[in-house]
PDB file of N, CA, C and O in Angstrom:
ATOM      1  N   UNK A   1       0.844  -1.177   0.000  1.00  0.00           N
ATOM      2  CA  UNK A   1       0.000   0.000   0.000  1.00  0.00           C
ATOM      3  C   UNK A   1       0.881   1.229   0.000  1.00  0.00           C
ATOM      4  O   UNK A   1       1.890   1.287   0.680  1.00  0.00           O
ATOM      5  N   UNK A   2       0.490   2.178  -0.775  1.00  0.00           N
ATOM      6  CA  UNK A   2       1.215   3.431  -0.879  1.00  0.00           C
ATOM      7  C   UNK A   2       0.243   4.558  -0.608  1.00  0.00           C
ATOM      8  O   UNK A   2      -0.848   4.600  -1.167  1.00  0.00           O
ATOM      9  N   UNK A   3       0.654   5.460   0.244  1.00  0.00           N
ATOM     10  CA  UNK A   3      -0.171   6.613   0.557  1.00  0.00           C
ATOM     11  C   UNK A   3       0.642   7.868   0.257  1.00  0.00           C
ATOM     12  O   UNK A   3       1.817   7.943   0.610  1.00  0.00           O
ATOM     13  N   UNK A   4       0.024   8.811  -0.431  1.00  0.00           N
ATOM     14  CA  UNK A   4       0.720  10.036  -0.801  1.00  0.00           C
ATOM     15  C   UNK A   4      -0.120  11.244  -0.450  1.00  0.00           C
ATOM     16  O   UNK A   4      -1.343  11.197  -0.524  1.00  0.00           O
ATOM     17  N   UNK A   5       0.560  12.321  -0.106  1.00  0.00           N
ATOM     18  CA  UNK A   5      -0.101  13.608   0.077  1.00  0.00           C
ATOM     19  C   UNK A   5       0.390  14.529  -1.011  1.00  0.00           C
ATOM     20  O   UNK A   5       1.590  14.700  -1.194  1.00  0.00           O
ATOM     21  N   UNK A   6      -0.546  15.089  -1.751  1.00  0.00           N
ATOM     22  CA  UNK A   6      -0.177  16.010  -2.812  1.00  0.00           C
ATOM     23  C   UNK A   6      -1.086  17.232  -2.741  1.00  0.00           C
ATOM     24  O   UNK A   6      -2.206  17.163  -2.230  1.00  0.00           O
ATOM     25  N   UNK A   7      -0.591  18.342  -3.250  1.00  0.00           N
ATOM     26  CA  UNK A   7      -1.405  19.557  -3.204  1.00  0.00           C
ATOM     27  C   UNK A   7      -2.444  19.545  -4.322  1.00  0.00           C
ATOM     28  O   UNK A   7      -2.393  18.720  -5.243  1.00  0.00           O
ATOM     29  N   UNK A   8      -3.365  20.462  -4.241  1.00  0.00           N
ATOM     30  CA  UNK A   8      -4.476  20.516  -5.186  1.00  0.00           C
ATOM     31  C   UNK A   8      -4.046  20.751  -6.616  1.00  0.00           C
ATOM     32  O   UNK A   8      -4.611  20.188  -7.555  1.00  0.00           O
ATOM     33  N   UNK A   9      -3.022  21.589  -6.815  1.00  0.00           N
ATOM     34  CA  UNK A   9      -2.542  21.877  -8.170  1.00  0.00           C
ATOM     35  C   UNK A   9      -1.976  20.632  -8.834  1.00  0.00           C
ATOM     36  O   UNK A   9      -2.279  20.338  -9.990  1.00  0.00           O
ATOM     37  N   UNK A  10      -1.181  19.876  -8.089  1.00  0.00           N
ATOM     38  CA  UNK A  10      -0.623  18.638  -8.631  1.00  0.00           C
ATOM     39  C   UNK A  10      -1.727  17.626  -8.908  1.00  0.00           C
ATOM     40  O   UNK A  10      -1.722  16.960  -9.944  1.00  0.00           O
ATOM     41  N   UNK A  11      -2.693  17.526  -8.016  1.00  0.00           N
ATOM     42  CA  UNK A  11      -3.802  16.595  -8.233  1.00  0.00           C
ATOM     43  C   UNK A  11      -4.566  16.951  -9.506  1.00  0.00           C
ATOM     44  O   UNK A  11      -4.915  16.067 -10.291  1.00  0.00           O
ATOM     45  N   UNK A  12      -4.782  18.237  -9.734  1.00  0.00           N
ATOM     46  CA  UNK A  12      -5.463  18.665 -10.956  1.00  0.00           C
ATOM     47  C   UNK A  12      -4.671  18.263 -12.192  1.00  0.00           C
ATOM     48  O   UNK A  12      -5.237  17.782 -13.186  1.00  0.00           O
ATOM     49  N   UNK A  13      -3.360  18.451 -12.148  1.00  0.00           N
ATOM     50  CA  UNK A  13      -2.520  18.059 -13.284  1.00  0.00           C
ATOM     51  C   UNK A  13      -2.561  16.556 -13.501  1.00  0.00           C
ATOM     52  O   UNK A  13      -2.640  16.078 -14.642  1.00  0.00           O
ATOM     53  N   UNK A  14      -2.521  15.794 -12.406  1.00  0.00           N
ATOM     54  CA  UNK A  14      -2.585  14.333 -12.521  1.00  0.00           C
ATOM     55  C   UNK A  14      -3.930  13.901 -13.109  1.00  0.00           C
ATOM     56  O   UNK A  14      -3.982  12.998 -13.945  1.00  0.00           O
ATOM     57  N   UNK A  15      -4.992  14.530 -12.669  1.00  0.00           N
ATOM     58  CA  UNK A  15      -6.320  14.209 -13.207  1.00  0.00           C
ATOM     59  C   UNK A  15      -6.377  14.465 -14.708  1.00  0.00           C
ATOM     60  O   UNK A  15      -6.941  13.671 -15.468  1.00  0.00           O
ATOM     61  N   UNK A  16      -5.782  15.573 -15.141  1.00  0.00           N
ATOM     62  CA  UNK A  16      -5.780  15.910 -16.569  1.00  0.00           C
ATOM     63  C   UNK A  16      -5.013  14.866 -17.375  1.00  0.00           C
ATOM     64  O   UNK A  16      -5.501  14.371 -18.394  1.00  0.00           O
ATOM     65  N   UNK A  17      -3.817  14.516 -16.902  1.00  0.00           N
ATOM     66  CA  UNK A  17      -3.006  13.516 -17.610  1.00  0.00           C
ATOM     67  C   UNK A  17      -3.699  12.153 -17.624  1.00  0.00           C
ATOM     68  O   UNK A  17      -3.700  11.464 -18.645  1.00  0.00           O
ATOM     69  N   UNK A  18      -4.282  11.775 -16.494  1.00  0.00           N
ATOM     70  CA  UNK A  18      -4.961  10.485 -16.408  1.00  0.00           C
ATOM     71  C   UNK A  18      -6.179  10.454 -17.330  1.00  0.00           C
ATOM     72  O   UNK A  18      -6.416   9.469 -18.031  1.00  0.00           O
ATOM     73  N   UNK A  19      -6.937  11.540 -17.346  1.00  0.00           N
ATOM     74  CA  UNK A  19      -8.142  11.596 -18.185  1.00  0.00           C
ATOM     75  C   UNK A  19      -7.794  11.477 -19.666  1.00  0.00           C
ATOM     76  O   UNK A  19      -8.516  10.826 -20.427  1.00  0.00           O
ATOM     77  N   UNK A  20      -6.684  12.079 -20.079  1.00  0.00           N
ATOM     78  CA  UNK A  20      -6.262  11.984 -21.479  1.00  0.00           C
ATOM     79  C   UNK A  20      -6.004  10.546 -21.887  1.00  0.00           C
ATOM     80  O   UNK A  20      -6.127  10.190 -23.054  1.00  0.00           O
ATOM     81  N   UNK A  21      -5.640   9.725 -20.907  1.00  0.00           N
ATOM     82  CA  UNK A  21      -5.342   8.318 -21.189  1.00  0.00           C
ATOM     83  C   UNK A  21      -6.489   7.393 -20.789  1.00  0.00           C
ATOM     84  O   UNK A  21      -6.363   6.180 -20.862  1.00  0.00           O
ATOM     85  N   UNK A  22      -7.589   7.988 -20.343  1.00  0.00           N
ATOM     86  CA  UNK A  22      -8.747   7.193 -19.949  1.00  0.00           C
ATOM     87  C   UNK A  22      -8.498   6.365 -18.701  1.00  0.00           C
ATOM     88  O   UNK A  22      -9.009   5.249 -18.587  1.00  0.00           O
ATOM     89  N   UNK A  23      -7.710   6.904 -17.788  1.00  0.00           N
ATOM     90  CA  UNK A  23      -7.322   6.170 -16.585  1.00  0.00           C
ATOM     91  C   UNK A  23      -7.743   6.931 -15.338  1.00  0.00           C
ATOM     92  O   UNK A  23      -7.990   8.138 -15.394  1.00  0.00           O
ATOM     93  N   UNK A  24      -7.794   6.222 -14.222  1.00  0.00           N
ATOM     94  CA  UNK A  24      -7.983   6.894 -12.945  1.00  0.00           C
ATOM     95  C   UNK A  24      -6.643   7.489 -12.521  1.00  0.00           C
ATOM     96  O   UNK A  24      -5.583   7.092 -13.019  1.00  0.00           O
ATOM     97  N   UNK A  25      -6.684   8.445 -11.613  1.00  0.00           N
ATOM     98  CA  UNK A  25      -5.450   9.043 -11.108  1.00  0.00           C
ATOM     99  C   UNK A  25      -4.581   7.964 -10.461  1.00  0.00           C
ATOM    100  O   UNK A  25      -3.370   7.916 -10.678  1.00  0.00           O
ATOM    101  N   UNK A  26      -5.196   7.077  -9.700  1.00  0.00           N
ATOM    102  CA  UNK A  26      -4.449   6.008  -9.031  1.00  0.00           C
ATOM    103  C   UNK A  26      -3.727   5.134 -10.060  1.00  0.00           C
ATOM    104  O   UNK A  26      -2.533   4.860  -9.921  1.00  0.00           O
ATOM    105  N   UNK A  27      -4.436   4.705 -11.094  1.00  0.00           N
ATOM    106  CA  UNK A  27      -3.812   3.869 -12.123  1.00  0.00           C
ATOM    107  C   UNK A  27      -2.692   4.616 -12.846  1.00  0.00           C
ATOM    108  O   UNK A  27      -1.646   4.055 -13.144  1.00  0.00           O
ATOM    109  N   UNK A  28      -2.934   5.892 -13.138  1.00  0.00           N
ATOM    110  CA  UNK A  28      -1.918   6.693 -13.827  1.00  0.00           C
ATOM    111  C   UNK A  28      -0.638   6.787 -12.986  1.00  0.00           C
ATOM    112  O   UNK A  28       0.463   6.592 -13.504  1.00  0.00           O
ATOM    113  N   UNK A  29      -0.774   7.066 -11.694  1.00  0.00           N
ATOM    114  CA  UNK A  29       0.398   7.185 -10.815  1.00  0.00           C
ATOM    115  C   UNK A  29       1.129   5.850 -10.713  1.00  0.00           C
ATOM    116  O   UNK A  29       2.352   5.792 -10.825  1.00  0.00           O
ATOM    117  N   UNK A  30       0.390   4.759 -10.525  1.00  0.00           N
ATOM    118  CA  UNK A  30       1.017   3.440 -10.410  1.00  0.00           C
ATOM    119  C   UNK A  30       1.761   3.086 -11.691  1.00  0.00           C
ATOM    120  O   UNK A  30       2.908   2.635 -11.644  1.00  0.00           O
ATOM    121  N   UNK A  31       1.145   3.302 -12.827  1.00  0.00           N
ATOM    122  CA  UNK A  31       1.824   2.989 -14.102  1.00  0.00           C
ATOM    123  C   UNK A  31       3.068   3.844 -14.299  1.00  0.00           C
ATOM    124  O   UNK A  31       4.071   3.378 -14.827  1.00  0.00           O
ATOM    125  N   UNK A  32       2.999   5.101 -13.881  1.00  0.00           N
ATOM    126  CA  UNK A  32       4.167   5.979 -13.989  1.00  0.00           C
ATOM    127  C   UNK A  32       5.293   5.466 -13.102  1.00  0.00           C
ATOM    128  O   UNK A  32       6.453   5.423 -13.527  1.00  0.00           O
ATOM    129  N   UNK A  33       4.968   5.061 -11.898  1.00  0.00           N
ATOM    130  CA  UNK A  33       5.992   4.519 -10.989  1.00  0.00           C
ATOM    131  C   UNK A  33       6.595   3.234 -11.543  1.00  0.00           C
ATOM    132  O   UNK A  33       7.811   3.039 -11.495  1.00  0.00           O
ATOM    133  N   UNK A  34       5.764   2.372 -12.089  1.00  0.00           N
ATOM    134  CA  UNK A  34       6.260   1.116 -12.665  1.00  0.00           C
ATOM    135  C   UNK A  34       7.177   1.407 -13.843  1.00  0.00           C
ATOM    136  O   UNK A  34       8.246   0.830 -13.970  1.00  0.00           O
ATOM    137  N   UNK A  35       6.772   2.329 -14.697  1.00  0.00           N
ATOM    138  CA  UNK A  35       7.577   2.682 -15.873  1.00  0.00           C
ATOM    139  C   UNK A  35       8.928   3.253 -15.444  1.00  0.00           C
ATOM    140  O   UNK A  35       9.968   2.867 -15.974  1.00  0.00           O
ATOM    141  N   UNK A  36       8.924   4.168 -14.482  1.00  0.00           N
ATOM    142  CA  UNK A  36      10.177   4.756 -14.013  1.00  0.00           C
ATOM    143  C   UNK A  36      11.074   3.705 -13.385  1.00  0.00           C
ATOM    144  O   UNK A  36      12.281   3.708 -13.592  1.00  0.00           O
ATOM    145  N   UNK A  37      10.487   2.781 -12.620  1.00  0.00           N
ATOM    146  CA  UNK A  37      11.274   1.719 -11.998  1.00  0.00           C
ATOM    147  C   UNK A  37      11.896   0.836 -13.069  1.00  0.00           C
ATOM    148  O   UNK A  37      13.061   0.473 -12.986  1.00  0.00           O
ATOM    149  N   UNK A  38      11.129   0.504 -14.102  1.00  0.00           N
ATOM    150  CA  UNK A  38      11.660  -0.317 -15.186  1.00  0.00           C
ATOM    151  C   UNK A  38      12.822   0.397 -15.866  1.00  0.00           C
ATOM    152  O   UNK A  38      13.855  -0.202 -16.139  1.00  0.00           O
ATOM    153  N   UNK A  39      12.648   1.689 -16.148  1.00  0.00           N
ATOM    154  CA  UNK A  39      13.704   2.453 -16.807  1.00  0.00           C
ATOM    155  C   UNK A  39      14.996   2.428 -15.997  1.00  0.00           C
ATOM    156  O   UNK A  39      16.080   2.260 -16.545  1.00  0.00           O
ATOM    157  N   UNK A  40      14.877   2.588 -14.684  1.00  0.00           N
ATOM    158  CA  UNK A  40      16.061   2.567 -13.819  1.00  0.00           C
ATOM    159  C   UNK A  40      16.715   1.191 -13.813  1.00  0.00           C
ATOM    160  O   UNK A  40      17.940   1.078 -13.888  1.00  0.00           O
ATOM    161  N   UNK A  41      15.910   0.132 -13.723  1.00  0.00           N
ATOM    162  CA  UNK A  41      16.465  -1.219 -13.712  1.00  0.00           C
ATOM    163  C   UNK A  41      17.108  -1.548 -15.058  1.00  0.00           C
ATOM    164  O   UNK A  41      18.162  -2.176 -15.114  1.00  0.00           O
ATOM    165  N   UNK A  42      16.493  -1.114 -16.154  1.00  0.00           N
ATOM    166  CA  UNK A  42      17.047  -1.370 -17.474  1.00  0.00           C
ATOM    167  C   UNK A  42      18.389  -0.658 -17.633  1.00  0.00           C
ATOM    168  O   UNK A  42      19.359  -1.232 -18.116  1.00  0.00           O
ATOM    169  N   UNK A  43      18.457   0.597 -17.203  1.00  0.00           N
ATOM    170  CA  UNK A  43      19.706   1.349 -17.296  1.00  0.00           C
ATOM    171  C   UNK A  43      20.791   0.677 -16.462  1.00  0.00           C
ATOM    172  O   UNK A  43      21.938   0.553 -16.910  1.00  0.00           O
ATOM    173  N   UNK A  44      20.456   0.206 -15.263  1.00  0.00           N
ATOM    174  CA  UNK A  44      21.429  -0.476 -14.416  1.00  0.00           C
ATOM    175  C   UNK A  44      21.928  -1.744 -15.098  1.00  0.00           C
ATOM    176  O   UNK A  44      23.128  -2.058 -15.055  1.00  0.00           O
ATOM    177  N   UNK A  45      21.041  -2.481 -15.752  1.00  0.00           N
ATOM    178  CA  UNK A  45      21.435  -3.705 -16.447  1.00  0.00           C
ATOM    179  C   UNK A  45      22.369  -3.386 -17.612  1.00  0.00           C
ATOM    180  O   UNK A  45      23.371  -4.079 -17.828  1.00  0.00           O
ATOM    181  N   UNK A  46      22.070  -2.334 -18.360  1.00  0.00           N
ATOM    182  CA  UNK A  46      22.928  -1.928 -19.469  1.00  0.00           C
ATOM    183  C   UNK A  46      24.298  -1.510 -18.940  1.00  0.00           C
ATOM    184  O   UNK A  46      25.335  -1.889 -19.496  1.00  0.00           O
ATOM    185  N   UNK A  47      24.308  -0.738 -17.864  1.00  0.00           N
ATOM    186  CA  UNK A  47      25.583  -0.304 -17.269  1.00  0.00           C
ATOM    187  C   UNK A  47      26.429  -1.497 -16.835  1.00  0.00           C
ATOM    188  O   UNK A  47      27.639  -1.539 -17.082  1.00  0.00           O
ATOM    189  N   UNK A  48      25.802  -2.473 -16.197  1.00  0.00           N
ATOM    190  CA  UNK A  48      26.539  -3.664 -15.752  1.00  0.00           C
ATOM    191  C   UNK A  48      27.076  -4.461 -16.939  1.00  0.00           C
ATOM    192  O   UNK A  48      28.186  -4.971 -16.907  1.00  0.00           O
ATOM    193  N   UNK A  49      26.286  -4.557 -18.004  1.00  0.00           N
ATOM    194  CA  UNK A  49      26.725  -5.264 -19.200  1.00  0.00           C
ATOM    195  C   UNK A  49      27.928  -4.557 -19.819  1.00  0.00           C
ATOM    196  O   UNK A  49      28.915  -5.207 -20.219  1.00  0.00           O
ATOM    197  N   UNK A  50      27.856  -3.245 -19.883  1.00  0.00           N
ATOM    198  CA  UNK A  50      28.966  -2.477 -20.439  1.00  0.00           C
ATOM    199  C   UNK A  50      30.222  -2.636 -19.600  1.00  0.00           C
ATOM    200  O   UNK A  50      31.330  -2.756 -20.141  1.00  0.00           O
ATOM    201  N   UNK A  51      30.068  -2.657 -18.280  1.00  0.00           N
ATOM    202  CA  UNK A  51      31.235  -2.879 -17.400  1.00  0.00           C
ATOM    203  C   UNK A  51      31.827  -4.258 -17.652  1.00  0.00           C
ATOM    204  O   UNK A  51      33.045  -4.410 -17.733  1.00  0.00           O
ATOM    205  N   UNK A  52      30.966  -5.262 -17.780  1.00  0.00           N
ATOM    206  CA  UNK A  52      31.408  -6.633 -17.983  1.00  0.00           C
ATOM    207  C   UNK A  52      32.235  -6.757 -19.264  1.00  0.00           C
ATOM    208  O   UNK A  52      33.269  -7.424 -19.298  1.00  0.00           O
ATOM    209  N   UNK A  53      31.772  -6.090 -20.315  1.00  0.00           N
ATOM    210  CA  UNK A  53      32.466  -6.160 -21.598  1.00  0.00           C
ATOM    211  C   UNK A  53      33.546  -5.092 -21.754  1.00  0.00           C
ATOM    212  O   UNK A  53      34.180  -4.986 -22.800  1.00  0.00           O
ATOM    213  N   UNK A  54      33.741  -4.275 -20.712  1.00  0.00           N
ATOM    214  CA  UNK A  54      34.767  -3.263 -20.733  1.00  0.00           C
ATOM    215  C   UNK A  54      34.489  -2.111 -21.693  1.00  0.00           C
ATOM    216  O   UNK A  54      35.401  -1.518 -22.256  1.00  0.00           O
ATOM    217  N   UNK A  55      33.228  -1.801 -21.855  1.00  0.00           N
ATOM    218  CA  UNK A  55      32.848  -0.740 -22.794  1.00  0.00           C
ATOM    219  C   UNK A  55      32.798   0.633 -22.136  1.00  0.00           C
ATOM    220  O   UNK A  55      32.655   1.634 -22.838  1.00  0.00           O
ATOM    221  N   UNK A  56      32.915   0.677 -20.822  1.00  0.00           N
ATOM    222  CA  UNK A  56      32.864   1.988 -20.155  1.00  0.00           C
ATOM    223  C   UNK A  56      34.147   2.283 -19.453  1.00  0.00           C
ATOM    224  O   UNK A  56      34.965   1.461 -19.206  1.00  0.00           O
TER     225      UNK A  56
END
């Protein structure tokens, strides 16, 4: 479970972005977090591969 406190302006922006995608604010935030986590893990994997092959 994740609980967040956000101000009204941010909530309005989140609602707008979520509505454009036909999603609830909760679903939009969760998908954004999952996407960002994947991006970080993918970058870490690429970095480790490059270190292994001596590319960096």
